[in-house]
Amino acid sequence: CALSDYLPDYINCPDDYATVQIQFDQYPEEISMKLENILDDTVLFETSSYDKRLAGQTKYERIPIYFEESGDQTYRFTIEDSYGDGLCCSQGDGSYELHIGDVVEGQPLLSGSIFERKEVWLIEVPSLSSPAATLQPEDDDDDTPGNTIPWWCYIWAC
């Protein structure tokens, strides 16, 4: 990897990052996101709001994550809207997607647009198999999985 000299030792190439693609509604300043490793409480990415000039635009956030040499990992991805109307649809057609690695054609690991105050996902990244994402109930901030969406549902329609 060309960046290996600049990355911490726990970041390995090539796919040791997640990419969040966010299409903002008309109020990006209401949106915040956080990705954390819940096994060691490391916050890998956090933003409290975005510039209002991003209204209606798409932004990509590339976030380093741990991978194979670190063993199985579990992350929590949280997206919040401070106003409580999500990214869609009364104030524009916003949405978000999270991919392991680059954004490529096909299905993301997780995605959303219609929510109220926040959505919380658990992401399990086993060292020897494909990752899976679980949407948690909105009022549930613990680590209890809800409905797991198998990784293959993102490739073949379930």
XYZ file of N, CA and C in Angstrom:
474
model
N 0.849 -1.179 0.000
C 0.000 0.000 0.000
C 0.896 1.245 0.000
N 0.566 2.204 -0.830
C 1.385 3.416 -0.955
C 1.401 4.242 0.319
N 0.353 4.128 1.136
C 0.273 4.937 2.353
C 0.820 4.226 3.580
N 1.338 3.017 3.445
C 1.712 2.221 4.610
C 2.720 2.921 5.522
N 3.564 3.791 4.974
C 4.530 4.509 5.809
C 3.870 5.569 6.688
N 2.647 5.944 6.368
C 1.982 7.034 7.081
C 0.873 6.559 8.018
N 0.541 5.274 7.952
C -0.573 4.760 8.744
C -0.063 4.119 10.033
N -0.881 4.125 11.102
C -0.490 3.422 12.335
C -0.301 1.931 12.047
N 0.462 1.242 12.895
C 0.774 -0.174 12.680
C -0.459 -1.061 12.589
N -1.553 -0.713 13.272
C -2.735 -1.582 13.260
C -3.566 -1.429 11.983
N -3.223 -0.486 11.111
C -3.940 -0.314 9.852
C -3.174 -1.057 8.765
N -3.839 -1.988 8.116
C -3.218 -2.800 7.074
C -3.871 -2.497 5.737
N -3.159 -2.701 4.644
C -3.698 -2.441 3.328
C -4.146 -3.754 2.714
N -5.113 -3.787 1.800
C -5.706 -2.649 1.137
C -7.051 -2.214 1.713
N -7.859 -3.120 2.307
C -9.221 -2.749 2.696
C -9.391 -2.615 4.201
N -8.537 -1.861 4.848
C -8.642 -1.678 6.281
C -9.298 -0.340 6.578
N -10.260 -0.003 5.765
C -10.986 1.236 5.972
C -12.442 1.024 5.562
N -13.261 1.877 6.093
C -14.664 1.941 5.686
C -14.846 3.254 4.944
N -15.784 3.288 4.023
C -16.117 4.519 3.322
C -17.592 4.810 3.540
N -17.876 5.990 4.056
C -19.257 6.437 4.214
C -19.554 7.416 3.090
N -20.616 7.144 2.377
C -21.104 8.058 1.338
C -22.389 8.667 1.875
N -22.429 9.990 1.957
C -23.625 10.647 2.477
C -24.111 11.686 1.464
N -25.366 11.551 1.101
C -26.058 12.524 0.250
C -26.883 13.381 1.205
N -26.528 14.634 1.346
C -27.189 15.495 2.324
C -28.549 15.978 1.841
N -29.448 16.192 2.803
C -30.691 16.892 2.519
C -30.370 18.389 2.540
N -31.334 19.230 2.788
C -31.104 20.680 2.773
C -30.474 21.216 4.060
N -30.259 20.336 5.068
C -29.719 20.788 6.347
C -28.572 19.896 6.830
N -27.415 19.924 6.158
C -26.287 19.084 6.578
C -25.758 19.445 7.961
N -26.010 20.670 8.409
C -25.533 21.081 9.736
C -26.245 20.331 10.862
N -27.336 19.631 10.560
C -28.061 18.837 11.569
C -27.515 17.417 11.701
N -26.613 17.008 10.798
C -26.168 15.622 10.717
C -24.828 15.420 11.426
N -24.762 14.385 12.240
C -23.495 13.964 12.853
C -23.372 12.453 12.707
N -22.129 11.984 12.685
C -21.863 10.554 12.553
C -20.725 10.165 13.472
N -20.734 8.880 13.831
C -19.675 8.350 14.683
C -19.475 6.879 14.345
N -18.214 6.449 14.256
C -17.874 5.040 14.100
C -16.900 4.703 15.209
N -17.241 3.689 15.996
C -16.380 3.313 17.114
C -16.208 1.812 17.177
N -15.038 1.398 17.625
C -14.773 -0.010 17.880
C -15.280 -0.287 19.289
N -16.303 -1.113 19.417
C -16.892 -1.300 20.745
C -16.131 -2.324 21.582
N -15.168 -3.020 20.976
C -14.370 -3.966 21.750
C -13.317 -3.260 22.591
N -12.811 -2.124 22.107
C -11.800 -1.401 22.879
C -12.166 0.084 23.080
N -13.409 0.453 22.749
C -13.914 1.812 22.948
C -13.145 2.890 22.174
N -12.520 2.520 21.075
C -11.800 3.483 20.249
C -12.774 4.169 19.300
N -12.810 5.495 19.334
C -13.608 6.258 18.377
C -12.735 6.444 17.139
N -13.178 5.867 16.019
C -12.405 5.913 14.784
C -12.759 7.118 13.921
N -13.973 7.604 14.056
C -14.429 8.744 13.267
C -15.590 9.390 14.011
N -15.583 10.726 14.058
C -16.699 11.440 14.681
C -16.784 12.835 14.085
N -17.996 13.233 13.750
C -18.242 14.590 13.288
C -19.492 15.092 13.987
N -19.470 16.337 14.408
C -20.612 16.877 15.144
C -21.617 17.562 14.231
N -21.204 18.009 13.069
C -22.114 18.586 12.076
C -21.306 18.871 10.814
N -22.026 19.178 9.752
C -21.378 19.497 8.482
C -21.724 20.926 8.090
N -20.913 21.486 7.213
C -21.109 22.846 6.723
C -22.407 22.929 5.924
N -23.172 23.965 6.150
C -24.467 24.102 5.470
C -24.320 24.272 3.962
N -23.114 24.624 3.479
C -22.889 24.725 2.041
C -22.912 23.361 1.335
N -22.935 22.267 2.111
C -23.007 20.923 1.536
C -24.443 20.483 1.257
N -25.409 21.360 1.468
C -26.822 21.026 1.234
C -27.022 20.456 -0.168
N -27.645 19.286 -0.241
C -27.933 18.644 -1.514
C -26.747 17.970 -2.177
N -25.574 18.010 -1.560
C -24.371 17.438 -2.159
C -24.027 16.085 -1.544
N -23.108 15.377 -2.191
C -22.627 14.087 -1.708
C -21.211 14.251 -1.180
N -20.939 13.642 -0.035
C -19.599 13.676 0.573
C -19.194 12.244 0.896
N -17.887 11.969 0.781
C -17.326 10.666 1.096
C -16.371 10.821 2.268
N -16.514 9.958 3.261
C -15.619 9.941 4.415
C -14.911 8.594 4.425
N -13.593 8.602 4.398
C -12.806 7.364 4.454
C -12.264 7.216 5.865
N -12.579 6.080 6.496
C -12.297 5.898 7.913
C -11.420 4.664 8.119
N -10.209 4.802 8.670
C -9.381 3.629 8.961
C -10.062 2.729 9.995
N -10.016 1.424 9.744
C -10.528 0.441 10.711
C -9.492 -0.657 10.878
N -9.643 -1.444 11.916
C -8.771 -2.606 12.122
C -9.214 -3.705 11.181
N -8.326 -4.672 10.925
C -8.755 -5.741 10.039
C -8.137 -7.062 10.449
N -7.783 -7.913 9.536
C -7.470 -9.316 9.782
C -6.530 -9.584 10.953
N -5.404 -8.916 11.022
C -4.447 -9.212 12.076
C -4.976 -8.893 13.465
N -6.008 -8.090 13.551
C -6.587 -7.725 14.842
C -7.630 -8.728 15.304
N -7.950 -9.721 14.492
C -8.982 -10.688 14.864
C -10.364 -10.109 14.618
N -11.365 -10.796 15.131
C -12.744 -10.352 14.965
C -12.943 -8.991 15.617
N -13.674 -8.111 14.933
C -13.925 -6.771 15.439
C -15.415 -6.462 15.367
N -15.885 -5.622 16.271
C -17.271 -5.165 16.253
C -17.273 -3.645 16.384
N -18.002 -3.009 15.490
C -18.072 -1.550 15.450
C -19.510 -1.091 15.652
N -19.651 0.130 16.100
C -20.964 0.772 16.186
C -20.913 2.010 15.297
N -21.837 2.078 14.339
C -21.973 3.248 13.478
C -23.268 3.950 13.864
N -23.160 5.231 14.187
C -24.322 6.025 14.580
C -24.413 7.241 13.670
N -25.606 7.477 13.143
C -25.875 8.700 12.398
C -27.037 9.388 13.093
N -26.900 10.683 13.327
C -27.934 11.434 14.050
C -28.338 12.671 13.269
N -29.597 13.046 13.452
C -30.137 14.288 12.914
C -30.655 15.084 14.105
N -30.023 16.203 14.402
C -30.373 16.970 15.607
C -31.794 17.513 15.560
N -32.338 17.732 14.377
C -33.716 18.220 14.262
C -34.722 17.097 14.421
N -34.315 15.865 14.062
C -35.176 14.711 14.249
C -35.982 14.303 13.033
N -35.559 14.760 11.831
C -36.319 14.389 10.633
C -35.512 13.559 9.639
N -34.369 13.012 10.050
C -33.576 12.151 9.185
C -33.059 12.860 7.951
N -32.711 12.090 6.941
C -32.156 12.642 5.702
C -33.169 12.714 4.571
N -34.295 12.083 4.723
C -35.288 12.048 3.657
C -36.676 12.109 4.274
N -37.565 12.770 3.833
C -37.792 13.242 2.502
C -38.373 14.660 2.510
N -38.771 15.150 3.687
C -39.412 16.465 3.729
C -38.461 17.606 3.397
N -37.148 17.418 3.627
C -36.176 18.491 3.383
C -35.126 18.077 2.354
N -35.511 17.237 1.385
C -34.581 16.774 0.360
C -34.447 15.271 0.391
N -33.854 14.730 -0.646
C -33.699 13.283 -0.767
C -32.291 12.862 -0.361
N -32.009 12.911 0.918
C -30.704 12.514 1.415
C -30.654 11.034 1.731
N -29.447 10.505 1.872
C -29.255 9.104 2.223
C -27.804 8.905 2.649
N -27.521 7.710 3.189
C -26.145 7.361 3.531
C -25.912 5.894 3.230
N -24.646 5.552 2.990
C -24.211 4.182 2.775
C -22.863 4.005 3.455
N -22.608 2.809 3.972
C -21.297 2.478 4.510
C -20.797 1.238 3.783
N -19.574 1.340 3.261
C -18.917 0.247 2.545
C -17.645 -0.117 3.295
N -17.280 -1.395 3.267
C -15.957 -1.795 3.729
C -15.059 -1.682 2.499
N -14.036 -0.841 2.583
C -13.205 -0.538 1.419
C -13.814 0.632 0.666
N -13.580 0.657 -0.642
C -14.082 1.743 -1.479
C -15.566 1.583 -1.788
N -16.200 2.682 -2.176
C -17.567 2.643 -2.682
C -17.477 2.049 -4.081
N -18.142 0.945 -4.273
C -18.126 0.266 -5.571
C -19.556 0.012 -5.996
N -19.727 -0.330 -7.278
C -21.065 -0.664 -7.733
C -21.554 -1.881 -6.950
N -22.830 -1.922 -6.666
C -23.387 -3.009 -5.889
C -23.915 -2.491 -4.571
N -24.189 -3.395 -3.699
C -24.823 -3.052 -2.437
C -23.803 -2.670 -1.373
N -24.107 -1.640 -0.580
C -23.262 -1.294 0.564
C -23.498 -2.290 1.703
N -22.648 -2.253 2.698
C -22.850 -3.085 3.881
C -24.089 -2.626 4.641
N -24.303 -1.324 4.705
C -25.503 -0.789 5.342
C -25.874 0.523 4.684
N -27.131 0.906 4.803
C -27.592 2.159 4.206
C -28.877 2.601 4.880
N -29.231 3.860 4.669
C -30.462 4.385 5.219
C -30.739 5.789 4.738
N -31.934 6.268 5.036
C -32.313 7.636 4.705
C -33.467 8.104 5.573
N -34.442 7.235 5.789
C -35.633 7.608 6.547
C -35.471 7.152 7.990
N -35.256 8.103 8.865
C -35.174 7.853 10.297
C -35.543 9.145 10.984
N -35.723 9.081 12.267
C -36.050 10.307 12.995
C -34.778 10.900 13.581
N -34.548 10.684 14.854
C -33.403 11.284 15.535
C -32.079 10.607 15.196
N -32.060 9.265 15.150
C -30.798 8.590 14.874
C -31.025 7.150 14.444
N -29.976 6.586 13.801
C -29.913 5.160 13.522
C -28.580 4.658 14.047
N -28.625 3.479 14.647
C -27.436 2.858 15.214
C -27.306 1.462 14.617
N -26.128 1.175 14.086
C -25.841 -0.133 13.490
C -24.690 -0.788 14.226
N -24.766 -2.088 14.413
C -23.615 -2.874 14.848
C -23.036 -3.533 13.605
N -21.726 -3.466 13.465
C -21.045 -4.044 12.319
C -20.054 -5.076 12.853
N -20.248 -6.311 12.460
C -19.338 -7.371 12.859
C -18.421 -7.672 11.686
N -17.102 -7.611 11.940
C -16.106 -7.865 10.907
C -15.254 -9.046 11.385
N -15.690 -10.266 11.062
C -14.892 -11.439 11.435
C -13.614 -11.469 10.609
N -12.543 -11.945 11.196
C -11.265 -11.951 10.478
C -11.244 -12.964 9.336
N -12.099 -13.980 9.388
C -12.045 -15.024 8.374
C -13.302 -15.139 7.526
N -14.229 -14.194 7.612
C -15.427 -14.242 6.772
C -15.920 -12.829 6.493
N -17.025 -12.719 5.789
C -17.546 -11.418 5.368
C -18.239 -10.688 6.514
N -18.201 -9.350 6.496
C -18.850 -8.558 7.540
C -20.371 -8.615 7.438
N -21.035 -8.322 8.566
C -22.495 -8.253 8.620
C -22.882 -7.036 9.439
N -24.031 -6.444 9.118
C -24.515 -5.256 9.830
C -25.867 -5.565 10.454
N -26.105 -5.017 11.652
C -27.349 -5.205 12.383
C -27.883 -3.839 12.783
N -29.106 -3.518 12.362
C -29.733 -2.258 12.760
C -30.307 -2.429 14.147
N -29.944 -1.524 15.069
C -30.466 -1.572 16.423
C -31.714 -0.709 16.521
N -32.637 -1.066 17.421
C -33.792 -0.189 17.653
C -33.314 1.205 18.053
N -34.079 2.227 17.685
C -33.637 3.610 17.885
C -33.331 3.948 19.334
N -34.069 3.390 20.273
C -33.835 3.707 21.687
C -32.819 2.791 22.339
N -32.205 1.889 21.588
C -31.325 0.877 22.130
C -29.883 1.225 21.818
N -29.120 1.663 22.832
C -27.718 2.003 22.626
C -26.772 0.927 23.133
N -27.312 -0.229 23.552
C -26.405 -1.276 24.009
C -25.912 -2.103 22.834
N -25.210 -3.175 23.110
C -24.589 -3.968 22.059
C -25.402 -5.205 21.698
N -26.689 -5.236 22.027
C -27.528 -6.381 21.729
C -27.969 -6.338 20.275
N -27.642 -7.362 19.486
C -28.039 -7.347 18.078
C -29.541 -7.401 17.890
N -30.003 -6.785 16.812
C -31.406 -6.843 16.437
C -31.570 -7.817 15.284
N -32.036 -7.367 14.151
C -32.205 -8.225 12.978
C -30.949 -8.163 12.132
N -30.188 -9.244 12.107
C -28.959 -9.286 11.326
C -29.295 -9.489 9.860
N -28.666 -8.701 9.018
C -28.826 -8.832 7.579
C -27.591 -9.575 7.088
N -27.733 -10.815 6.598
C -26.549 -11.555 6.142
C -25.853 -10.821 5.011
N -24.526 -10.922 4.964
C -23.738 -10.211 3.958
C -24.162 -10.571 2.552
N -24.567 -11.817 2.306
C -24.917 -12.229 0.957
C -26.215 -11.608 0.476
N -27.029 -11.050 1.376
C -28.253 -10.350 0.950
C -27.911 -9.073 0.191
N -26.699 -8.563 0.415
C -26.300 -7.351 -0.277
C -25.813 -7.640 -1.682
N -25.496 -8.898 -1.946
C -25.044 -9.287 -3.281
C -26.200 -9.862 -4.078
N -26.943 -10.784 -3.458
C -28.125 -11.374 -4.090
C -29.329 -10.937 -3.298
N -30.368 -10.529 -3.944
C -31.579 -10.049 -3.267
C -32.139 -11.143 -2.358
N -32.476 -10.770 -1.139
C -33.074 -11.727 -0.193
C -34.574 -11.567 -0.149
